[in-house]
Amino acid sequence: MNYQNIIFEKEGAVASIILDKAPRLNSLSREMIEEIIDALSRLEEARVLLLAANGRAFCCGADLSEGSTMEDWSGFDAGAGLESHLNPLVDAIVSLKIPVVCAVNGAAAGAGASVALACDIVIAARSAYFLQAFVGIGLIPDAGANWTLPRLAGKARALGMMLLGDRIEAEQAERWGLIWKCVEDEQLMTVATDYACRLGAGPTQTYGLIRRAARLGLELGWAETLAMERECQRSASRTKDFQEGVSAFLEKRPARFNGR
């Protein structure tokens, strides 16, 4: 696929997807979503994904310019758009077997916030903010927001964000546990890239198991969680990276993981 809305690169173990429709604040058009999903299917040999954006905003949500007049929106079925594009996008991110680092600059609004918060390690510039903008046009939050927000911030804060549509600054998002870290604007890509490189040198299969276990742990009961951990640990202990980790520990040297 010839990408027109994103930049897709692979350097060593790190794959990066950069949203590159700055004049439209990286709004999620059908074409951009299709390009991201295509790139996500081409992560062979990558051990970590870095998601970021060019311009003054990370992503301002769905591209409403695709319907420029009220006649275009007459009879509009928002559910169909979710089914065909946005849901497959966030599901593809969550279903990856490698960790995902997201660098948020400027606004992460509407579905843009949903995409960012579906990632594993979210780093935000101090000037960044998160906005559940849906209520302003009479829609509910989507693209997984109703699953993600209450689990990250708690029900009260999630409802406040969704009902009031107030912007949540990056520092507040960090305090609430919505994101991993808030950094100075000029440090954003350096910090995010450092995390990506660190994860790219780690035990990749184990990272995939950790991602899966962390999500299942939110749904399962105590006994089921213990059983799930047992099976995931069994899988992790069969990897070559586990053998390398133990050898490195016994030999008092840094581990050299190869992702297998």
PDB file of C-alpha atoms in Angstrom:
ATOM      1  CA  MET A   1       0.000   0.000   0.000  1.00  0.00           C
ATOM      2  CA  ASN A   2       1.205   3.501  -0.840  1.00  0.00           C
ATOM      3  CA  TYR A   3       0.735   5.481   2.374  1.00  0.00           C
ATOM      4  CA  GLN A   4      -0.576   9.037   1.991  1.00  0.00           C
ATOM      5  CA  ASN A   5      -1.646   9.766   5.586  1.00  0.00           C
ATOM      6  CA  ILE A   6       0.985   8.040   7.713  1.00  0.00           C
ATOM      7  CA  ILE A   7       4.718   7.397   7.752  1.00  0.00           C
ATOM      8  CA  PHE A   8       5.604   3.765   8.409  1.00  0.00           C
ATOM      9  CA  GLU A   9       9.210   2.882   9.211  1.00  0.00           C
ATOM     10  CA  LYS A  10      11.150   0.004  10.696  1.00  0.00           C
ATOM     11  CA  GLU A  11      14.580   0.470  12.209  1.00  0.00           C
ATOM     12  CA  GLY A  12      16.004  -2.589  13.873  1.00  0.00           C
ATOM     13  CA  ALA A  13      13.508  -3.928  16.395  1.00  0.00           C
ATOM     14  CA  VAL A  14      11.443  -0.715  16.451  1.00  0.00           C
ATOM     15  CA  ALA A  15       8.567  -0.110  14.051  1.00  0.00           C
ATOM     16  CA  SER A  16       7.018   3.349  13.989  1.00  0.00           C
ATOM     17  CA  ILE A  17       3.725   4.659  12.675  1.00  0.00           C
ATOM     18  CA  ILE A  18       3.585   8.451  12.470  1.00  0.00           C
ATOM     19  CA  LEU A  19       0.225  10.082  11.781  1.00  0.00           C
ATOM     20  CA  ASP A  20       1.008  12.573   9.037  1.00  0.00           C
ATOM     21  CA  LYS A  21      -2.064  14.611   8.188  1.00  0.00           C
ATOM     22  CA  ALA A  22      -1.103  17.713  10.168  1.00  0.00           C
ATOM     23  CA  PRO A  23      -3.317  20.213   8.279  1.00  0.00           C
ATOM     24  CA  ARG A  24      -6.336  18.148   9.409  1.00  0.00           C
ATOM     25  CA  LEU A  25      -4.916  17.692  12.945  1.00  0.00           C
ATOM     26  CA  ASN A  26      -4.375  14.027  12.059  1.00  0.00           C
ATOM     27  CA  SER A  27      -8.103  13.363  12.045  1.00  0.00           C
ATOM     28  CA  LEU A  28      -9.012   9.750  11.374  1.00  0.00           C
ATOM     29  CA  SER A  29     -10.332   9.478   7.848  1.00  0.00           C
ATOM     30  CA  ARG A  30     -11.260   6.115   6.384  1.00  0.00           C
ATOM     31  CA  GLU A  31      -8.093   6.214   4.326  1.00  0.00           C
ATOM     32  CA  MET A  32      -5.858   6.917   7.329  1.00  0.00           C
ATOM     33  CA  ILE A  33      -7.448   4.125   9.354  1.00  0.00           C
ATOM     34  CA  GLU A  34      -7.001   1.675   6.485  1.00  0.00           C
ATOM     35  CA  GLU A  35      -3.350   2.682   6.178  1.00  0.00           C
ATOM     36  CA  ILE A  36      -2.714   2.221   9.908  1.00  0.00           C
ATOM     37  CA  ILE A  37      -4.368  -1.199   9.898  1.00  0.00           C
ATOM     38  CA  ASP A  38      -2.306  -2.191   6.876  1.00  0.00           C
ATOM     39  CA  ALA A  39       0.899  -1.056   8.598  1.00  0.00           C
ATOM     40  CA  LEU A  40      -0.061  -3.013  11.719  1.00  0.00           C
ATOM     41  CA  SER A  41      -0.199  -6.135   9.569  1.00  0.00           C
ATOM     42  CA  ARG A  42       3.390  -5.563   8.415  1.00  0.00           C
ATOM     43  CA  LEU A  43       5.251  -5.672  11.724  1.00  0.00           C
ATOM     44  CA  GLU A  44       7.279  -8.790  10.942  1.00  0.00           C
ATOM     45  CA  GLU A  45      10.504  -8.878  12.966  1.00  0.00           C
ATOM     46  CA  ALA A  46       9.484  -5.752  14.900  1.00  0.00           C
ATOM     47  CA  ARG A  47       9.613  -6.180  18.667  1.00  0.00           C
ATOM     48  CA  VAL A  48       7.937  -2.906  19.640  1.00  0.00           C
ATOM     49  CA  LEU A  49       5.698  -0.320  17.979  1.00  0.00           C
ATOM     50  CA  LEU A  50       6.018   3.435  18.445  1.00  0.00           C
ATOM     51  CA  LEU A  51       2.894   5.434  17.572  1.00  0.00           C
ATOM     52  CA  ALA A  52       3.275   9.211  17.243  1.00  0.00           C
ATOM     53  CA  ALA A  53       2.113  12.146  15.126  1.00  0.00           C
ATOM     54  CA  ASN A  54       3.445  15.086  13.170  1.00  0.00           C
ATOM     55  CA  GLY A  55       2.059  18.587  13.603  1.00  0.00           C
ATOM     56  CA  ARG A  56       0.443  20.334  16.548  1.00  0.00           C
ATOM     57  CA  ALA A  57      -2.012  17.575  17.498  1.00  0.00           C
ATOM     58  CA  PHE A  58      -1.789  13.857  18.017  1.00  0.00           C
ATOM     59  CA  CYS A  59      -5.259  13.183  16.637  1.00  0.00           C
ATOM     60  CA  CYS A  60      -8.477  15.195  16.885  1.00  0.00           C
ATOM     61  CA  GLY A  61     -10.740  12.180  16.319  1.00  0.00           C
ATOM     62  CA  ALA A  62     -12.839  11.122  13.366  1.00  0.00           C
ATOM     63  CA  ASP A  63     -12.584  13.239  10.238  1.00  0.00           C
ATOM     64  CA  LEU A  64     -15.988  14.931  10.119  1.00  0.00           C
ATOM     65  CA  SER A  65     -15.082  16.689   6.883  1.00  0.00           C
ATOM     66  CA  GLU A  66     -15.980  13.453   5.098  1.00  0.00           C
ATOM     67  CA  GLY A  67     -19.547  14.720   5.385  1.00  0.00           C
ATOM     68  CA  SER A  68     -19.381  18.436   4.681  1.00  0.00           C
ATOM     69  CA  THR A  69     -23.098  19.296   4.617  1.00  0.00           C
ATOM     70  CA  MET A  70     -26.069  18.371   6.768  1.00  0.00           C
ATOM     71  CA  GLU A  71     -27.453  16.398   3.835  1.00  0.00           C
ATOM     72  CA  ASP A  72     -24.347  14.222   3.993  1.00  0.00           C
ATOM     73  CA  TRP A  73     -25.171  13.362   7.612  1.00  0.00           C
ATOM     74  CA  SER A  74     -28.872  12.682   7.080  1.00  0.00           C
ATOM     75  CA  GLY A  75     -29.504   9.056   7.987  1.00  0.00           C
ATOM     76  CA  PHE A  76     -25.870   8.654   9.073  1.00  0.00           C
ATOM     77  CA  ASP A  77     -25.169   5.342  10.832  1.00  0.00           C
ATOM     78  CA  ALA A  78     -22.280   5.903  13.240  1.00  0.00           C
ATOM     79  CA  GLY A  79     -22.342   2.252  14.231  1.00  0.00           C
ATOM     80  CA  ALA A  80     -21.497   1.206  10.694  1.00  0.00           C
ATOM     81  CA  GLY A  81     -18.371   3.351  10.715  1.00  0.00           C
ATOM     82  CA  LEU A  82     -17.280   1.818  13.995  1.00  0.00           C
ATOM     83  CA  GLU A  83     -17.856  -1.682  12.707  1.00  0.00           C
ATOM     84  CA  SER A  84     -15.980  -1.145   9.456  1.00  0.00           C
ATOM     85  CA  HIS A  85     -13.068   1.061  10.550  1.00  0.00           C
ATOM     86  CA  LEU A  86     -12.557   2.347  14.107  1.00  0.00           C
ATOM     87  CA  ASN A  87     -13.262  -0.870  15.983  1.00  0.00           C
ATOM     88  CA  PRO A  88     -10.945  -2.922  13.746  1.00  0.00           C
ATOM     89  CA  LEU A  89      -8.260  -0.268  14.310  1.00  0.00           C
ATOM     90  CA  VAL A  90      -8.269  -0.307  18.104  1.00  0.00           C
ATOM     91  CA  ASP A  91      -8.764  -4.072  18.125  1.00  0.00           C
ATOM     92  CA  ALA A  92      -5.697  -4.481  15.925  1.00  0.00           C
ATOM     93  CA  ILE A  93      -3.641  -2.383  18.359  1.00  0.00           C
ATOM     94  CA  VAL A  94      -4.834  -4.277  21.420  1.00  0.00           C
ATOM     95  CA  SER A  95      -4.346  -7.652  19.724  1.00  0.00           C
ATOM     96  CA  LEU A  96      -0.678  -7.087  18.878  1.00  0.00           C
ATOM     97  CA  LYS A  97       1.823  -9.439  20.482  1.00  0.00           C
ATOM     98  CA  ILE A  98       4.394  -6.675  20.909  1.00  0.00           C
ATOM     99  CA  PRO A  99       4.268  -3.656  23.246  1.00  0.00           C
ATOM    100  CA  VAL A 100       3.031  -0.314  21.931  1.00  0.00           C
ATOM    101  CA  VAL A 101       4.495   3.031  23.005  1.00  0.00           C
ATOM    102  CA  CYS A 102       2.410   6.100  22.177  1.00  0.00           C
ATOM    103  CA  ALA A 103       3.780   9.660  22.120  1.00  0.00           C
ATOM    104  CA  VAL A 104       0.981  12.216  22.463  1.00  0.00           C
ATOM    105  CA  ASN A 105       1.524  15.822  21.396  1.00  0.00           C
ATOM    106  CA  GLY A 106      -1.206  18.449  21.478  1.00  0.00           C
ATOM    107  CA  ALA A 107      -4.782  17.228  21.371  1.00  0.00           C
ATOM    108  CA  ALA A 108      -5.849  13.620  21.676  1.00  0.00           C
ATOM    109  CA  ALA A 109      -9.570  14.120  21.196  1.00  0.00           C
ATOM    110  CA  GLY A 110     -12.509  11.820  20.618  1.00  0.00           C
ATOM    111  CA  ALA A 111     -11.437   8.623  18.903  1.00  0.00           C
ATOM    112  CA  GLY A 112      -7.891   9.998  18.919  1.00  0.00           C
ATOM    113  CA  ALA A 113      -7.879   9.696  22.706  1.00  0.00           C
ATOM    114  CA  SER A 114      -9.319   6.191  22.431  1.00  0.00           C
ATOM    115  CA  VAL A 115      -6.517   5.138  20.099  1.00  0.00           C
ATOM    116  CA  ALA A 116      -3.830   6.609  22.362  1.00  0.00           C
ATOM    117  CA  LEU A 117      -5.219   5.037  25.526  1.00  0.00           C
ATOM    118  CA  ALA A 118      -5.456   1.636  23.842  1.00  0.00           C
ATOM    119  CA  CYS A 119      -1.639   1.606  23.798  1.00  0.00           C
ATOM    120  CA  ASP A 120       0.557   0.207  26.566  1.00  0.00           C
ATOM    121  CA  ILE A 121       3.005   2.965  27.475  1.00  0.00           C
ATOM    122  CA  VAL A 122       1.574   6.432  26.828  1.00  0.00           C
ATOM    123  CA  ILE A 123       3.932   9.399  27.068  1.00  0.00           C
ATOM    124  CA  ALA A 124       2.392  12.858  26.732  1.00  0.00           C
ATOM    125  CA  ALA A 125       3.977  16.257  26.207  1.00  0.00           C
ATOM    126  CA  ARG A 126       3.176  18.735  28.964  1.00  0.00           C
ATOM    127  CA  SER A 127       1.126  20.802  26.506  1.00  0.00           C
ATOM    128  CA  ALA A 128      -0.899  17.763  25.430  1.00  0.00           C
ATOM    129  CA  TYR A 129      -4.432  17.094  26.568  1.00  0.00           C
ATOM    130  CA  PHE A 130      -7.118  14.433  26.325  1.00  0.00           C
ATOM    131  CA  LEU A 131     -10.681  15.303  25.410  1.00  0.00           C
ATOM    132  CA  GLN A 132     -13.814  13.181  25.221  1.00  0.00           C
ATOM    133  CA  ALA A 133     -15.382  15.442  22.632  1.00  0.00           C
ATOM    134  CA  PHE A 134     -18.223  13.149  21.593  1.00  0.00           C
ATOM    135  CA  VAL A 135     -20.939  14.721  23.747  1.00  0.00           C
ATOM    136  CA  GLY A 136     -20.413  18.024  21.938  1.00  0.00           C
ATOM    137  CA  ILE A 137     -21.939  16.527  18.791  1.00  0.00           C
ATOM    138  CA  GLY A 138     -24.464  14.315  20.559  1.00  0.00           C
ATOM    139  CA  LEU A 139     -22.567  11.021  20.433  1.00  0.00           C
ATOM    140  CA  ILE A 140     -21.211   8.661  23.055  1.00  0.00           C
ATOM    141  CA  PRO A 141     -17.489   7.928  23.448  1.00  0.00           C
ATOM    142  CA  ASP A 142     -16.441   5.006  21.279  1.00  0.00           C
ATOM    143  CA  ALA A 143     -13.487   3.026  19.917  1.00  0.00           C
ATOM    144  CA  GLY A 144     -13.165   1.295  23.280  1.00  0.00           C
ATOM    145  CA  ALA A 145     -13.385   4.388  25.501  1.00  0.00           C
ATOM    146  CA  ASN A 146     -16.147   2.880  27.650  1.00  0.00           C
ATOM    147  CA  TRP A 147     -13.880  -0.073  28.418  1.00  0.00           C
ATOM    148  CA  THR A 148     -10.634   1.841  28.821  1.00  0.00           C
ATOM    149  CA  LEU A 149     -11.542   4.996  30.736  1.00  0.00           C
ATOM    150  CA  PRO A 150     -13.319   3.476  33.774  1.00  0.00           C
ATOM    151  CA  ARG A 151     -10.494   0.965  34.179  1.00  0.00           C
ATOM    152  CA  LEU A 152      -7.755   3.567  33.964  1.00  0.00           C
ATOM    153  CA  ALA A 153      -9.318   6.502  35.813  1.00  0.00           C
ATOM    154  CA  GLY A 154     -12.224   4.954  37.720  1.00  0.00           C
ATOM    155  CA  LYS A 155     -15.944   5.288  37.078  1.00  0.00           C
ATOM    156  CA  ALA A 156     -16.400   8.773  38.590  1.00  0.00           C
ATOM    157  CA  ARG A 157     -13.608  10.395  36.594  1.00  0.00           C
ATOM    158  CA  ALA A 158     -14.540   8.510  33.436  1.00  0.00           C
ATOM    159  CA  LEU A 159     -18.135   9.711  33.659  1.00  0.00           C
ATOM    160  CA  GLY A 160     -16.983  13.262  34.340  1.00  0.00           C
ATOM    161  CA  MET A 161     -14.772  13.189  31.262  1.00  0.00           C
ATOM    162  CA  MET A 162     -17.472  11.676  29.069  1.00  0.00           C
ATOM    163  CA  LEU A 163     -20.477  13.692  30.289  1.00  0.00           C
ATOM    164  CA  LEU A 164     -18.807  17.092  30.632  1.00  0.00           C
ATOM    165  CA  GLY A 165     -16.385  16.851  27.738  1.00  0.00           C
ATOM    166  CA  ASP A 166     -13.734  18.824  29.638  1.00  0.00           C
ATOM    167  CA  ARG A 167     -10.129  18.658  28.492  1.00  0.00           C
ATOM    168  CA  ILE A 168      -7.768  16.771  30.757  1.00  0.00           C
ATOM    169  CA  GLU A 169      -4.270  18.202  30.693  1.00  0.00           C
ATOM    170  CA  ALA A 170      -1.323  15.817  30.462  1.00  0.00           C
ATOM    171  CA  GLU A 171      -0.201  16.429  34.054  1.00  0.00           C
ATOM    172  CA  GLN A 172      -3.681  15.620  35.324  1.00  0.00           C
ATOM    173  CA  ALA A 173      -3.843  12.556  33.078  1.00  0.00           C
ATOM    174  CA  GLU A 174      -0.633  11.341  34.690  1.00  0.00           C
ATOM    175  CA  ARG A 175      -1.994  11.941  38.206  1.00  0.00           C
ATOM    176  CA  TRP A 176      -5.170  10.030  37.336  1.00  0.00           C
ATOM    177  CA  GLY A 177      -3.269   7.078  35.905  1.00  0.00           C
ATOM    178  CA  LEU A 178      -4.544   7.593  32.369  1.00  0.00           C
ATOM    179  CA  ILE A 179      -0.983   7.705  31.039  1.00  0.00           C
ATOM    180  CA  TRP A 180       2.442   6.511  32.101  1.00  0.00           C
ATOM    181  CA  LYS A 181       4.307   9.808  32.064  1.00  0.00           C
ATOM    182  CA  CYS A 182       4.061  13.528  31.274  1.00  0.00           C
ATOM    183  CA  VAL A 183       7.289  15.082  29.962  1.00  0.00           C
ATOM    184  CA  GLU A 184       8.449  18.436  28.686  1.00  0.00           C
ATOM    185  CA  ASP A 185       7.401  19.061  25.098  1.00  0.00           C
ATOM    186  CA  GLU A 186      10.927  19.046  23.721  1.00  0.00           C
ATOM    187  CA  GLN A 187      11.650  15.712  25.415  1.00  0.00           C
ATOM    188  CA  LEU A 188       8.593  13.851  24.109  1.00  0.00           C
ATOM    189  CA  MET A 189      10.072  11.961  21.177  1.00  0.00           C
ATOM    190  CA  THR A 190      13.392  11.370  22.920  1.00  0.00           C
ATOM    191  CA  VAL A 191      11.692   9.786  25.917  1.00  0.00           C
ATOM    192  CA  ALA A 192       9.219   7.810  23.811  1.00  0.00           C
ATOM    193  CA  THR A 193      11.983   6.544  21.525  1.00  0.00           C
ATOM    194  CA  ASP A 194      14.108   5.562  24.517  1.00  0.00           C
ATOM    195  CA  TYR A 195      11.236   3.496  25.914  1.00  0.00           C
ATOM    196  CA  ALA A 196      10.650   1.913  22.506  1.00  0.00           C
ATOM    197  CA  CYS A 197      14.316   0.964  22.158  1.00  0.00           C
ATOM    198  CA  ARG A 198      14.348  -0.432  25.683  1.00  0.00           C
ATOM    199  CA  LEU A 199      11.301  -2.589  24.984  1.00  0.00           C
ATOM    200  CA  GLY A 200      12.713  -3.556  21.601  1.00  0.00           C
ATOM    201  CA  ALA A 201      15.653  -5.155  23.380  1.00  0.00           C
ATOM    202  CA  GLY A 202      13.506  -7.076  25.859  1.00  0.00           C
ATOM    203  CA  PRO A 203      11.846 -10.510  26.036  1.00  0.00           C
ATOM    204  CA  THR A 204       9.297  -9.980  23.272  1.00  0.00           C
ATOM    205  CA  GLN A 205       7.203 -13.101  23.749  1.00  0.00           C
ATOM    206  CA  THR A 206       6.969 -12.402  27.461  1.00  0.00           C
ATOM    207  CA  TYR A 207       5.841  -8.847  26.745  1.00  0.00           C
ATOM    208  CA  GLY A 208       3.025 -10.274  24.637  1.00  0.00           C
ATOM    209  CA  LEU A 209       2.010 -12.536  27.496  1.00  0.00           C
ATOM    210  CA  ILE A 210       2.113  -9.612  29.938  1.00  0.00           C
ATOM    211  CA  ARG A 211      -0.172  -7.551  27.673  1.00  0.00           C
ATOM    212  CA  ARG A 212      -2.636 -10.421  27.469  1.00  0.00           C
ATOM    213  CA  ALA A 213      -2.512 -11.228  31.179  1.00  0.00           C
ATOM    214  CA  ALA A 214      -3.005  -7.609  32.247  1.00  0.00           C
ATOM    215  CA  ARG A 215      -6.199  -7.338  30.200  1.00  0.00           C
ATOM    216  CA  LEU A 216      -7.567 -10.711  31.237  1.00  0.00           C
ATOM    217  CA  GLY A 217      -6.833  -9.880  34.867  1.00  0.00           C
ATOM    218  CA  LEU A 218      -9.358  -7.043  34.657  1.00  0.00           C
ATOM    219  CA  GLU A 219     -12.118  -9.485  33.750  1.00  0.00           C
ATOM    220  CA  LEU A 220     -11.371 -12.734  35.554  1.00  0.00           C
ATOM    221  CA  GLY A 221     -12.073 -13.758  39.117  1.00  0.00           C
ATOM    222  CA  TRP A 222      -9.325 -14.620  41.602  1.00  0.00           C
ATOM    223  CA  ALA A 223      -9.144 -18.341  40.885  1.00  0.00           C
ATOM    224  CA  GLU A 224      -9.361 -17.789  37.136  1.00  0.00           C
ATOM    225  CA  THR A 225      -6.586 -15.198  37.318  1.00  0.00           C
ATOM    226  CA  LEU A 226      -4.288 -17.604  39.137  1.00  0.00           C
ATOM    227  CA  ALA A 227      -4.974 -20.251  36.502  1.00  0.00           C
ATOM    228  CA  MET A 228      -4.356 -17.767  33.693  1.00  0.00           C
ATOM    229  CA  GLU A 229      -1.075 -16.638  35.262  1.00  0.00           C
ATOM    230  CA  ARG A 230       0.016 -20.253  35.575  1.00  0.00           C
ATOM    231  CA  GLU A 231      -0.526 -20.903  31.874  1.00  0.00           C
ATOM    232  CA  CYS A 232       1.124 -17.648  30.798  1.00  0.00           C
ATOM    233  CA  GLN A 233       4.089 -18.335  33.065  1.00  0.00           C
ATOM    234  CA  ARG A 234       4.344 -21.828  31.638  1.00  0.00           C
ATOM    235  CA  SER A 235       4.578 -20.333  28.157  1.00  0.00           C
ATOM    236  CA  ALA A 236       7.122 -17.711  29.242  1.00  0.00           C
ATOM    237  CA  SER A 237       9.332 -20.340  30.868  1.00  0.00           C
ATOM    238  CA  ARG A 238       9.581 -22.183  27.545  1.00  0.00           C
ATOM    239  CA  THR A 239      11.141 -19.235  25.719  1.00  0.00           C
ATOM    240  CA  LYS A 240      14.817 -18.884  24.903  1.00  0.00           C
ATOM    241  CA  ASP A 241      14.700 -15.461  26.520  1.00  0.00           C
ATOM    242  CA  PHE A 242      13.856 -17.088  29.850  1.00  0.00           C
ATOM    243  CA  GLN A 243      16.888 -19.339  29.512  1.00  0.00           C
ATOM    244  CA  GLU A 244      19.033 -16.326  28.661  1.00  0.00           C
ATOM    245  CA  GLY A 245      17.610 -14.345  31.581  1.00  0.00           C
ATOM    246  CA  VAL A 246      18.432 -17.076  34.081  1.00  0.00           C
ATOM    247  CA  SER A 247      21.913 -17.565  32.611  1.00  0.00           C
ATOM    248  CA  ALA A 248      22.585 -13.835  32.786  1.00  0.00           C
ATOM    249  CA  PHE A 249      21.402 -13.713  36.399  1.00  0.00           C
ATOM    250  CA  LEU A 250      23.638 -16.610  37.424  1.00  0.00           C
ATOM    251  CA  GLU A 251      26.600 -15.185  35.526  1.00  0.00           C
ATOM    252  CA  LYS A 252      25.997 -11.686  36.935  1.00  0.00           C
ATOM    253  CA  ARG A 253      25.811 -10.002  33.521  1.00  0.00           C
ATOM    254  CA  PRO A 254      23.147  -8.082  31.582  1.00  0.00           C
ATOM    255  CA  ALA A 255      20.726 -10.321  29.701  1.00  0.00           C
ATOM    256  CA  ARG A 256      20.880 -10.326  25.904  1.00  0.00           C
ATOM    257  CA  PHE A 257      17.328 -11.110  24.829  1.00  0.00           C
ATOM    258  CA  ASN A 258      16.576 -11.983  21.215  1.00  0.00           C
ATOM    259  CA  GLY A 259      12.776 -11.966  21.370  1.00  0.00           C
ATOM    260  CA  ARG A 260      12.413 -15.746  21.112  1.00  0.00           C
TER     261      ARG A 260
END
